Amino acid sequence: MYYRWEQDALYLDCSIQPKSNEDRIVGPVGESLKIRICAAPTDGKANKQLIRFLAKKFHTKQTAITIVNGQTNRHKRLCIKKPLTIPDGLDMVEDRLT
C-alpha cells in the first residue's frame, strides 16, 4: 500500500518522474504512488515543484508537506499534515479528513 494515516497526517510512498511534460498524479504503481513533475531534478527544483503541486491537489499549505525520506532520490516518503481533500482517482479513506 502506498499510503498510511497516522492520526491526522497522511504518509505517501511516491515514485517521482522529473522532467515530464506536465505535473500530474499517474496513480498507484506497485507499492508507490507515481507522480510526474515538469521540473528538473537539479538544485531541489523538482522537490519544490512536487510540494507546490501536492499542496494544490490536497488543498493544504506547502508548509504542511514534508519530504521524510528521499530528498535526493526518485523514491520518496512524504508527510501531508491535515490534508483537506483527497485528489480524484486516489482510493484513500476520505472520512479521516477534518
Short mmCIF file of N, CA and C in Angstrom, two decimals:
data_model
loop_
_atom_site.label_atom_id
_atom_site.label_comp_id
_atom_site.label_asym_id
_atom_site.label_seq_id
_atom_site.Cartn_x
_atom_site.Cartn_y
_atom_site.Cartn_z
N MET A 1 0.85 -1.17 0.00
CA MET A 1 0.00 0.00 0.00
C MET A 1 0.89 1.24 0.00
N TYR A 2 0.55 2.22 -0.77
CA TYR A 2 1.39 3.40 -0.96
C TYR A 2 1.09 4.52 0.03
N TYR A 3 0.11 4.34 0.93
CA TYR A 3 -0.20 5.39 1.89
C TYR A 3 -0.53 4.79 3.25
N ARG A 4 -0.43 5.62 4.27
CA ARG A 4 -0.90 5.24 5.61
C ARG A 4 -1.22 6.52 6.38
N TRP A 5 -2.19 6.40 7.24
CA TRP A 5 -2.59 7.51 8.09
C TRP A 5 -1.97 7.31 9.47
N GLU A 6 -1.47 8.38 10.04
CA GLU A 6 -1.06 8.41 11.44
C GLU A 6 -1.71 9.64 12.04
N GLN A 7 -2.76 9.42 12.81
CA GLN A 7 -3.61 10.48 13.36
C GLN A 7 -4.12 11.34 12.21
N ASP A 8 -3.76 12.61 12.15
CA ASP A 8 -4.27 13.47 11.08
C ASP A 8 -3.25 13.71 9.97
N ALA A 9 -2.20 12.91 9.94
CA ALA A 9 -1.16 13.04 8.91
C ALA A 9 -1.23 11.87 7.93
N LEU A 10 -1.08 12.19 6.66
CA LEU A 10 -1.09 11.19 5.60
C LEU A 10 0.35 11.00 5.11
N TYR A 11 0.83 9.77 5.13
CA TYR A 11 2.17 9.44 4.63
C TYR A 11 2.03 8.75 3.29
N LEU A 12 2.77 9.23 2.30
CA LEU A 12 2.73 8.68 0.95
C LEU A 12 4.11 8.18 0.55
N ASP A 13 4.16 6.98 -0.01
CA ASP A 13 5.37 6.47 -0.65
C ASP A 13 5.22 6.75 -2.13
N CYS A 14 6.10 7.58 -2.68
CA CYS A 14 5.96 8.06 -4.06
C CYS A 14 7.16 7.71 -4.92
N SER A 15 6.88 7.55 -6.19
CA SER A 15 7.91 7.40 -7.21
C SER A 15 7.76 8.61 -8.12
N ILE A 16 8.78 9.45 -8.17
CA ILE A 16 8.71 10.72 -8.89
C ILE A 16 9.41 10.60 -10.23
N GLN A 17 8.75 11.10 -11.27
CA GLN A 17 9.35 11.16 -12.61
C GLN A 17 9.54 12.63 -12.96
N PRO A 18 10.77 13.16 -12.80
CA PRO A 18 11.02 14.57 -13.13
C PRO A 18 11.14 14.78 -14.63
N LYS A 19 11.20 16.03 -15.03
CA LYS A 19 11.33 16.45 -16.44
C LYS A 19 10.22 15.86 -17.31
N SER A 20 9.03 15.85 -16.78
CA SER A 20 7.87 15.34 -17.50
C SER A 20 7.21 16.48 -18.27
N ASN A 21 6.24 16.15 -19.12
CA ASN A 21 5.53 17.18 -19.88
C ASN A 21 4.54 17.96 -19.03
N GLU A 22 4.06 17.35 -17.95
CA GLU A 22 3.07 18.01 -17.10
C GLU A 22 3.19 17.47 -15.68
N ASP A 23 2.69 18.27 -14.74
CA ASP A 23 2.60 17.82 -13.36
C ASP A 23 1.29 17.04 -13.23
N ARG A 24 1.39 15.77 -12.81
CA ARG A 24 0.16 15.01 -12.61
C ARG A 24 0.43 13.76 -11.78
N ILE A 25 -0.62 13.34 -11.11
CA ILE A 25 -0.58 12.09 -10.36
C ILE A 25 -1.00 10.99 -11.32
N VAL A 26 -0.10 10.07 -11.60
CA VAL A 26 -0.39 8.97 -12.52
C VAL A 26 -1.29 7.96 -11.83
N GLY A 27 -0.96 7.62 -10.59
CA GLY A 27 -1.73 6.66 -9.81
C GLY A 27 -0.83 5.64 -9.16
N PRO A 28 -1.42 4.70 -8.44
CA PRO A 28 -0.64 3.67 -7.77
C PRO A 28 0.06 2.76 -8.77
N VAL A 29 1.33 2.52 -8.53
CA VAL A 29 2.12 1.57 -9.32
C VAL A 29 2.90 0.73 -8.31
N GLY A 30 2.50 -0.51 -8.16
CA GLY A 30 3.14 -1.36 -7.16
C GLY A 30 2.87 -0.83 -5.76
N GLU A 31 3.92 -0.62 -5.01
CA GLU A 31 3.81 -0.15 -3.63
C GLU A 31 4.02 1.36 -3.50
N SER A 32 3.95 2.09 -4.61
CA SER A 32 4.15 3.54 -4.54
C SER A 32 3.15 4.27 -5.42
N LEU A 33 3.05 5.56 -5.19
CA LEU A 33 2.19 6.43 -5.98
C LEU A 33 3.08 7.15 -6.99
N LYS A 34 2.83 6.95 -8.28
CA LYS A 34 3.66 7.57 -9.31
C LYS A 34 3.16 8.98 -9.58
N ILE A 35 4.11 9.93 -9.56
CA ILE A 35 3.81 11.34 -9.80
C ILE A 35 4.79 11.87 -10.82
N ARG A 36 4.28 12.56 -11.82
CA ARG A 36 5.14 13.20 -12.82
C ARG A 36 5.23 14.69 -12.51
N ILE A 37 6.45 15.21 -12.60
CA ILE A 37 6.73 16.62 -12.31
C ILE A 37 7.53 17.21 -13.46
N CYS A 38 7.16 18.43 -13.88
CA CYS A 38 7.84 19.11 -15.00
C CYS A 38 9.27 19.51 -14.68
N ALA A 39 9.51 19.90 -13.46
CA ALA A 39 10.81 20.46 -13.09
C ALA A 39 11.93 19.42 -13.18
N ALA A 40 13.13 19.92 -13.44
CA ALA A 40 14.32 19.07 -13.49
C ALA A 40 14.79 18.77 -12.07
N PRO A 41 15.43 17.62 -11.87
CA PRO A 41 15.88 17.25 -10.52
C PRO A 41 17.23 17.87 -10.16
N THR A 42 17.38 19.16 -10.39
CA THR A 42 18.62 19.84 -10.05
C THR A 42 18.33 20.95 -9.05
N ASP A 43 19.23 21.11 -8.10
CA ASP A 43 19.13 22.17 -7.09
C ASP A 43 17.80 22.15 -6.34
N GLY A 44 17.20 20.98 -6.17
CA GLY A 44 15.96 20.86 -5.42
C GLY A 44 14.72 21.37 -6.13
N LYS A 45 14.84 21.70 -7.43
CA LYS A 45 13.70 22.25 -8.16
C LYS A 45 12.53 21.28 -8.25
N ALA A 46 12.81 20.01 -8.50
CA ALA A 46 11.73 19.02 -8.60
C ALA A 46 11.05 18.83 -7.25
N ASN A 47 11.80 18.84 -6.17
CA ASN A 47 11.20 18.71 -4.84
C ASN A 47 10.29 19.89 -4.53
N LYS A 48 10.74 21.09 -4.85
CA LYS A 48 9.91 22.28 -4.61
C LYS A 48 8.64 22.24 -5.44
N GLN A 49 8.77 21.85 -6.70
CA GLN A 49 7.59 21.76 -7.57
C GLN A 49 6.65 20.66 -7.09
N LEU A 50 7.19 19.55 -6.63
CA LEU A 50 6.38 18.46 -6.09
C LEU A 50 5.54 18.95 -4.91
N ILE A 51 6.15 19.67 -4.00
CA ILE A 51 5.43 20.18 -2.83
C ILE A 51 4.37 21.19 -3.24
N ARG A 52 4.69 22.08 -4.17
CA ARG A 52 3.70 23.05 -4.67
C ARG A 52 2.50 22.33 -5.29
N PHE A 53 2.80 21.35 -6.14
CA PHE A 53 1.76 20.60 -6.84
C PHE A 53 0.87 19.84 -5.86
N LEU A 54 1.47 19.14 -4.91
CA LEU A 54 0.67 18.37 -3.96
C LEU A 54 -0.13 19.27 -3.02
N ALA A 55 0.41 20.43 -2.68
CA ALA A 55 -0.35 21.37 -1.84
C ALA A 55 -1.64 21.79 -2.54
N LYS A 56 -1.57 22.01 -3.84
CA LYS A 56 -2.78 22.35 -4.60
C LYS A 56 -3.74 21.18 -4.64
N LYS A 57 -3.23 19.98 -4.91
CA LYS A 57 -4.08 18.80 -5.05
C LYS A 57 -4.78 18.42 -3.74
N PHE A 58 -4.08 18.56 -2.62
CA PHE A 58 -4.64 18.18 -1.33
C PHE A 58 -5.23 19.38 -0.58
N HIS A 59 -5.26 20.54 -1.23
CA HIS A 59 -5.81 21.78 -0.65
C HIS A 59 -5.25 22.06 0.74
N THR A 60 -3.94 22.12 0.80
CA THR A 60 -3.27 22.42 2.05
C THR A 60 -2.11 23.38 1.77
N LYS A 61 -1.49 23.88 2.82
CA LYS A 61 -0.35 24.78 2.65
C LYS A 61 0.90 23.98 2.31
N GLN A 62 1.81 24.63 1.61
CA GLN A 62 3.08 23.98 1.26
C GLN A 62 3.86 23.59 2.51
N THR A 63 3.73 24.38 3.56
CA THR A 63 4.46 24.09 4.80
C THR A 63 3.92 22.86 5.52
N ALA A 64 2.75 22.37 5.12
CA ALA A 64 2.18 21.16 5.72
C ALA A 64 2.72 19.89 5.08
N ILE A 65 3.53 20.04 4.03
CA ILE A 65 4.07 18.88 3.32
C ILE A 65 5.58 18.82 3.52
N THR A 66 6.05 17.67 3.97
CA THR A 66 7.49 17.49 4.15
C THR A 66 7.94 16.20 3.47
N ILE A 67 9.18 16.22 3.01
CA ILE A 67 9.79 15.02 2.46
C ILE A 67 10.51 14.34 3.62
N VAL A 68 9.98 13.21 4.05
CA VAL A 68 10.53 12.49 5.20
C VAL A 68 11.79 11.73 4.80
N ASN A 69 11.72 11.03 3.68
CA ASN A 69 12.87 10.27 3.15
C ASN A 69 12.97 10.50 1.65
N GLY A 70 14.20 10.49 1.13
CA GLY A 70 14.40 10.53 -0.31
C GLY A 70 14.60 11.91 -0.90
N GLN A 71 15.21 12.82 -0.16
CA GLN A 71 15.45 14.17 -0.69
C GLN A 71 16.14 14.16 -2.04
N THR A 72 17.09 13.26 -2.23
CA THR A 72 17.86 13.23 -3.48
C THR A 72 17.59 11.96 -4.28
N ASN A 73 16.44 11.37 -4.07
CA ASN A 73 16.09 10.11 -4.72
C ASN A 73 14.73 10.25 -5.40
N ARG A 74 14.48 9.45 -6.41
CA ARG A 74 13.16 9.47 -7.07
C ARG A 74 12.09 8.82 -6.20
N HIS A 75 12.51 7.96 -5.30
CA HIS A 75 11.57 7.31 -4.39
C HIS A 75 11.56 8.09 -3.09
N LYS A 76 10.39 8.61 -2.73
CA LYS A 76 10.28 9.50 -1.58
C LYS A 76 9.15 9.06 -0.66
N ARG A 77 9.29 9.37 0.60
CA ARG A 77 8.19 9.26 1.55
C ARG A 77 7.84 10.68 1.96
N LEU A 78 6.57 11.02 1.77
CA LEU A 78 6.08 12.36 2.07
C LEU A 78 5.10 12.31 3.23
N CYS A 79 5.04 13.39 3.97
CA CYS A 79 4.05 13.54 5.04
C CYS A 79 3.22 14.78 4.72
N ILE A 80 1.90 14.59 4.67
CA ILE A 80 0.98 15.70 4.44
C ILE A 80 0.14 15.84 5.70
N LYS A 81 0.34 16.93 6.42
CA LYS A 81 -0.39 17.15 7.67
C LYS A 81 -1.75 17.78 7.37
N LYS A 82 -2.77 17.16 7.88
CA LYS A 82 -4.15 17.65 7.78
C LYS A 82 -4.56 18.00 6.35
N PRO A 83 -4.49 17.06 5.42
CA PRO A 83 -4.97 17.37 4.06
C PRO A 83 -6.47 17.64 4.11
N LEU A 84 -6.93 18.60 3.32
CA LEU A 84 -8.35 18.96 3.32
C LEU A 84 -9.16 18.15 2.33
N THR A 85 -8.52 17.67 1.26
CA THR A 85 -9.21 16.84 0.27
C THR A 85 -8.26 15.74 -0.20
N ILE A 86 -8.84 14.75 -0.84
CA ILE A 86 -8.08 13.69 -1.49
C ILE A 86 -8.31 13.86 -2.99
N PRO A 87 -7.25 13.92 -3.80
CA PRO A 87 -7.43 14.09 -5.24
C PRO A 87 -8.26 12.96 -5.86
N ASP A 88 -9.02 13.31 -6.89
CA ASP A 88 -9.82 12.32 -7.61
C ASP A 88 -8.94 11.17 -8.08
N GLY A 89 -9.48 9.97 -8.02
CA GLY A 89 -8.76 8.81 -8.51
C GLY A 89 -7.93 8.08 -7.48
N LEU A 90 -7.74 8.68 -6.31
CA LEU A 90 -6.99 8.02 -5.25
C LEU A 90 -7.97 7.38 -4.28
N ASP A 91 -7.67 6.17 -3.84
CA ASP A 91 -8.63 5.40 -3.04
C ASP A 91 -8.42 5.51 -1.54
N MET A 92 -7.83 6.59 -1.08
CA MET A 92 -7.62 6.77 0.35
C MET A 92 -8.95 7.03 1.04
N VAL A 93 -9.05 6.64 2.27
CA VAL A 93 -10.29 6.83 3.01
C VAL A 93 -10.44 8.31 3.36
N GLU A 94 -11.48 8.94 2.80
CA GLU A 94 -11.64 10.38 2.98
C GLU A 94 -12.28 10.75 4.31
N ASP A 95 -12.87 9.80 5.03
CA ASP A 95 -13.50 10.15 6.30
C ASP A 95 -12.48 10.50 7.37
N ARG A 96 -11.20 10.35 7.08
CA ARG A 96 -10.14 10.74 8.00
C ARG A 96 -9.90 12.24 7.97
N LEU A 97 -10.46 12.93 6.97
CA LEU A 97 -10.23 14.35 6.81
C LEU A 97 -11.05 15.13 7.82
N THR A 98 -10.50 16.26 8.27
CA THR A 98 -11.24 17.08 9.23
C THR A 98 -11.71 18.35 8.58
#
